[in-house]
C-alpha positions as protocol buffer text, in pm:
chain_id: "A"
residue {
  index: 1
  type: MET
  ca { x: 5375 y: 2236 z: 2636 }
}
residue {
  index: 2
  type: GLY
  ca { x: 5088 y: 2473 z: 2699 }
}
residue {
  index: 3
  type: LEU
  ca { x: 4816 y: 2189 z: 2605 }
}
residue {
  index: 4
  type: SER
  ca { x: 4964 y: 1973 z: 2872 }
}
residue {
  index: 5
  type: ARG
  ca { x: 4940 y: 2236 z: 3124 }
}
residue {
  index: 6
  type: GLU
  ca { x: 4592 y: 2320 z: 3031 }
}
residue {
  index: 7
  type: PHE
  ca { x: 4512 y: 1928 z: 3067 }
}
residue {
  index: 8
  type: GLN
  ca { x: 4675 y: 1904 z: 3391 }
}
residue {
  index: 9
  type: LYS
  ca { x: 4462 y: 2170 z: 3539 }
}
residue {
  index: 10
  type: ASN
  ca { x: 4134 y: 1995 z: 3426 }
}
residue {
  index: 11
  type: VAL
  ca { x: 4214 y: 1679 z: 3613 }
}
residue {
  index: 12
  type: SER
  ca { x: 4423 y: 1817 z: 3895 }
}
residue {
  index: 13
  type: SER
  ca { x: 4151 y: 1747 z: 4128 }
}
residue {
  index: 14
  type: TRP
  ca { x: 4095 y: 1363 z: 4017 }
}
residue {
  index: 15
  type: LYS
  ca { x: 4257 y: 1096 z: 4220 }
}
residue {
  index: 16
  type: ILE
  ca { x: 4417 y: 910 z: 3958 }
}
residue {
  index: 17
  type: ASP
  ca { x: 4480 y: 530 z: 4006 }
}
residue {
  index: 18
  type: TRP
  ca { x: 4501 y: 405 z: 3672 }
}
residue {
  index: 19
  type: VAL
  ca { x: 4617 y: 555 z: 3338 }
}
residue {
  index: 20
  type: CYS
  ca { x: 4591 y: 362 z: 3008 }
}
residue {
  index: 21
  type: LEU
  ca { x: 4739 y: 548 z: 2680 }
}
residue {
  index: 22
  type: ASN
  ca { x: 4603 y: 487 z: 2348 }
}
residue {
  index: 23
  type: PRO
  ca { x: 4376 y: 169 z: 2434 }
}
residue {
  index: 24
  type: ILE
  ca { x: 4266 y: -64 z: 2188 }
}
residue {
  index: 25
  type: PHE
  ca { x: 3933 y: -226 z: 2232 }
}
residue {
  index: 26
  type: PRO
  ca { x: 3835 y: -594 z: 2168 }
}
residue {
  index: 27
  type: GLY
  ca { x: 3608 y: -483 z: 1902 }
}
residue {
  index: 28
  type: SER
  ca { x: 3866 y: -241 z: 1705 }
}
residue {
  index: 29
  type: GLY
  ca { x: 3925 y: -502 z: 1457 }
}
residue {
  index: 30
  type: ASP
  ca { x: 3541 y: -534 z: 1378 }
}
residue {
  index: 31
  type: VAL
  ca { x: 3563 y: -171 z: 1254 }
}
residue {
  index: 32
  type: GLY
  ca { x: 3882 y: -159 z: 1061 }
}
residue {
  index: 33
  type: GLY
  ca { x: 4069 y: -15 z: 1374 }
}
residue {
  index: 34
  type: ALA
  ca { x: 3985 y: 202 z: 1652 }
}
residue {
  index: 35
  type: ASP
  ca { x: 4220 y: 331 z: 1935 }
}
residue {
  index: 36
  type: ALA
  ca { x: 4101 y: 610 z: 2200 }
}
residue {
  index: 37
  type: ASP
  ca { x: 4356 y: 867 z: 2326 }
}
residue {
  index: 38
  type: LEU
  ca { x: 4364 y: 765 z: 2694 }
}
residue {
  index: 39
  type: ILE
  ca { x: 4153 y: 632 z: 2998 }
}
residue {
  index: 40
  type: VAL
  ca { x: 4195 y: 783 z: 3339 }
}
residue {
  index: 41
  type: ASN
  ca { x: 4048 y: 567 z: 3609 }
}
residue {
  index: 42
  type: SER
  ca { x: 3703 y: 498 z: 3462 }
}
residue {
  index: 43
  type: THR
  ca { x: 3693 y: 787 z: 3202 }
}
residue {
  index: 44
  type: LEU
  ca { x: 3764 y: 762 z: 2854 }
}
residue {
  index: 45
  type: ILE
  ca { x: 3892 y: 1083 z: 2729 }
}
residue {
  index: 46
  type: GLU
  ca { x: 3929 y: 1181 z: 2361 }
}
residue {
  index: 47
  type: ILE
  ca { x: 4136 y: 1486 z: 2269 }
}
residue {
  index: 48
  type: LYS
  ca { x: 4007 y: 1713 z: 2024 }
}
residue {
  index: 49
  type: CYS
  ca { x: 4220 y: 2002 z: 1909 }
}
residue {
  index: 50
  type: LYS
  ca { x: 4025 y: 2157 z: 1621 }
}
residue {
  index: 51
  type: LYS
  ca { x: 3911 y: 2479 z: 1532 }
}
residue {
  index: 52
  type: ARG
  ca { x: 3534 y: 2391 z: 1492 }
}
residue {
  index: 53
  type: LYS
  ca { x: 3281 y: 2325 z: 1786 }
}
residue {
  index: 54
  type: LEU
  ca { x: 3210 y: 1979 z: 1892 }
}
residue {
  index: 55
  type: SER
  ca { x: 2953 y: 1767 z: 1682 }
}
residue {
  index: 56
  type: ILE
  ca { x: 2748 y: 1463 z: 1769 }
}
residue {
  index: 57
  type: ASN
  ca { x: 2966 y: 1273 z: 1585 }
}
residue {
  index: 58
  type: ASP
  ca { x: 3244 y: 1342 z: 1842 }
}
residue {
  index: 59
  type: LEU
  ca { x: 3003 y: 1204 z: 2085 }
}
residue {
  index: 60
  type: PHE
  ca { x: 2935 y: 907 z: 1862 }
}
residue {
  index: 61
  type: GLN
  ca { x: 3302 y: 840 z: 1853 }
}
residue {
  index: 62
  type: VAL
  ca { x: 3350 y: 795 z: 2221 }
}
residue {
  index: 63
  type: ILE
  ca { x: 3009 y: 622 z: 2247 }
}
residue {
  index: 64
  type: GLY
  ca { x: 3156 y: 371 z: 1975 }
}
residue {
  index: 65
  type: TYR
  ca { x: 3482 y: 329 z: 2176 }
}
residue {
  index: 66
  type: LYS
  ca { x: 3289 y: 231 z: 2479 }
}
residue {
  index: 67
  type: LEU
  ca { x: 3076 y: -13 z: 2307 }
}
residue {
  index: 68
  type: LEU
  ca { x: 3364 y: -178 z: 2126 }
}
residue {
  index: 69
  type: ASP
  ca { x: 3510 y: -281 z: 2484 }
}
residue {
  index: 70
  type: TYR
  ca { x: 3285 y: -622 z: 2441 }
}
residue {
  index: 71
  type: ASN
  ca { x: 3372 y: -746 z: 2758 }
}
residue {
  index: 72
  type: ASP
  ca { x: 3395 y: -404 z: 2946 }
}
residue {
  index: 73
  type: SER
  ca { x: 3752 y: -462 z: 3017 }
}
residue {
  index: 74
  type: TYR
  ca { x: 3847 y: -116 z: 3090 }
}
residue {
  index: 75
  type: GLY
  ca { x: 3541 y: -50 z: 3303 }
}
residue {
  index: 76
  type: ILE
  ca { x: 3465 y: 270 z: 3143 }
}
residue {
  index: 77
  type: GLU
  ca { x: 3191 y: 464 z: 3311 }
}
residue {
  index: 78
  type: MET
  ca { x: 3228 y: 809 z: 3199 }
}
residue {
  index: 79
  type: VAL
  ca { x: 3303 y: 942 z: 2841 }
}
residue {
  index: 80
  type: ALA
  ca { x: 3515 y: 1273 z: 2790 }
}
residue {
  index: 81
  type: LEU
  ca { x: 3605 y: 1524 z: 2527 }
}
residue {
  index: 82
  type: TYR
  ca { x: 3920 y: 1738 z: 2575 }
}
residue {
  index: 83
  type: LEU
  ca { x: 3894 y: 2043 z: 2383 }
}
residue {
  index: 84
  type: GLY
  ca { x: 4275 y: 2126 z: 2367 }
}
residue {
  index: 85
  type: ARG
  ca { x: 4236 y: 2480 z: 2198 }
}
residue {
  index: 86
  type: TRP
  ca { x: 4020 y: 2589 z: 2475 }
}
residue {
  index: 87
  type: GLY
  ca { x: 4187 y: 2397 z: 2756 }
}
residue {
  index: 88
  type: LYS
  ca { x: 3807 y: 2234 z: 2843 }
}
residue {
  index: 89
  type: LEU
  ca { x: 3723 y: 1887 z: 2943 }
}
residue {
  index: 90
  type: GLU
  ca { x: 3351 y: 1815 z: 2882 }
}
residue {
  index: 91
  type: VAL
  ca { x: 3297 y: 1491 z: 3107 }
}
residue {
  index: 92
  type: PHE
  ca { x: 2958 y: 1275 z: 3072 }
}
residue {
  index: 93
  type: ASP
  ca { x: 2824 y: 984 z: 3256 }
}
residue {
  index: 94
  type: PHE
  ca { x: 2779 y: 712 z: 2991 }
}
residue {
  index: 95
  type: LYS
  ca { x: 2442 y: 581 z: 3110 }
}
residue {
  index: 96
  type: LYS
  ca { x: 2295 y: 924 z: 3123 }
}
residue {
  index: 97
  type: LEU
  ca { x: 2434 y: 1034 z: 2775 }
}
residue {
  index: 98
  type: ILE
  ca { x: 2301 y: 712 z: 2623 }
}
residue {
  index: 99
  type: LEU
  ca { x: 1937 y: 785 z: 2809 }
}
residue {
  index: 100
  type: GLY
  ca { x: 1994 y: 1157 z: 2688 }
}
residue {
  index: 101
  type: LEU
  ca { x: 2023 y: 1049 z: 2328 }
}
residue {
  index: 102
  type: GLY
  ca { x: 1694 y: 862 z: 2335 }
}
residue {
  index: 103
  type: SER
  ca { x: 1831 y: 489 z: 2342 }
}
residue {
  index: 104
  type: PRO
  ca { x: 1604 y: 250 z: 2518 }
}
residue {
  index: 105
  type: TYR
  ca { x: 1879 y: 7 z: 2557 }
}
residue {
  index: 106
  type: LYS
  ca { x: 2084 y: -126 z: 2893 }
}
residue {
  index: 107
  type: ILE
  ca { x: 2431 y: -133 z: 2820 }
}
residue {
  index: 108
  type: ARG
  ca { x: 2480 y: -483 z: 2784 }
}
residue {
  index: 109
  type: ASP
  ca { x: 2202 y: -495 z: 2509 }
}
residue {
  index: 110
  type: PHE
  ca { x: 2322 y: -185 z: 2345 }
}
residue {
  index: 111
  type: ARG
  ca { x: 2653 y: -320 z: 2312 }
}
residue {
  index: 112
  type: LYS
  ca { x: 2517 y: -674 z: 2146 }
}
residue {
  index: 113
  type: ASN
  ca { x: 2303 y: -479 z: 1917 }
}
residue {
  index: 114
  type: PHE
  ca { x: 2588 y: -254 z: 1829 }
}
residue {
  index: 115
  type: ARG
  ca { x: 2820 y: -553 z: 1764 }
}
residue {
  index: 116
  type: GLN
  ca { x: 2563 y: -692 z: 1529 }
}
residue {
  index: 117
  type: ALA
  ca { x: 2497 y: -355 z: 1349 }
}
residue {
  index: 118
  type: ILE
  ca { x: 2860 y: -329 z: 1268 }
}
residue {
  index: 119
  type: ALA
  ca { x: 2898 y: -687 z: 1165 }
}
residue {
  index: 120
  type: LYS
  ca { x: 2619 y: -626 z: 879 }
}
residue {
  index: 121
  type: ASP
  ca { x: 2754 y: -272 z: 838 }
}
residue {
  index: 122
  type: VAL
  ca { x: 2466 y: -99 z: 933 }
}
residue {
  index: 123
  type: PRO
  ca { x: 2468 y: 295 z: 922 }
}
residue {
  index: 124
  type: THR
  ca { x: 2454 y: 430 z: 1294 }
}
residue {
  index: 125
  type: ASN
  ca { x: 2160 y: 631 z: 1233 }
}
residue {
  index: 126
  type: ASP
  ca { x: 1960 y: 309 z: 1154 }
}
residue {
  index: 127
  type: PHE
  ca { x: 2098 y: 168 z: 1461 }
}
residue {
  index: 128
  type: GLY
  ca { x: 1909 y: 332 z: 1766 }
}
residue {
  index: 129
  type: PHE
  ca { x: 1924 y: 700 z: 1776 }
}
């Protein structure tokens, strides 16, 4: 119950119009299955309840979810990691996050390249970061 209260504190100021629990993306089958925790409005939120700090792989996970939404059916603009043990929500603007990681791609091209890379089973470190 404490985790729920802390999460609510983090989003209490949001005007929530739409929520999707456990969204499955059009490209999920291309990677053997992938489903996120939830989407609130245009923010994809992945819940992490681990002792260790976040890693770059946690960011790659939410980036991957956005890219697996091939036709942008969920309209994800922000990605977030909710750190359940600390009651902290880290929110990232997707476009700024990708630029900050050094990707030269526009989202349409990035998604296309990602889709081609996973079809060939290319490791992510060979993909564009």
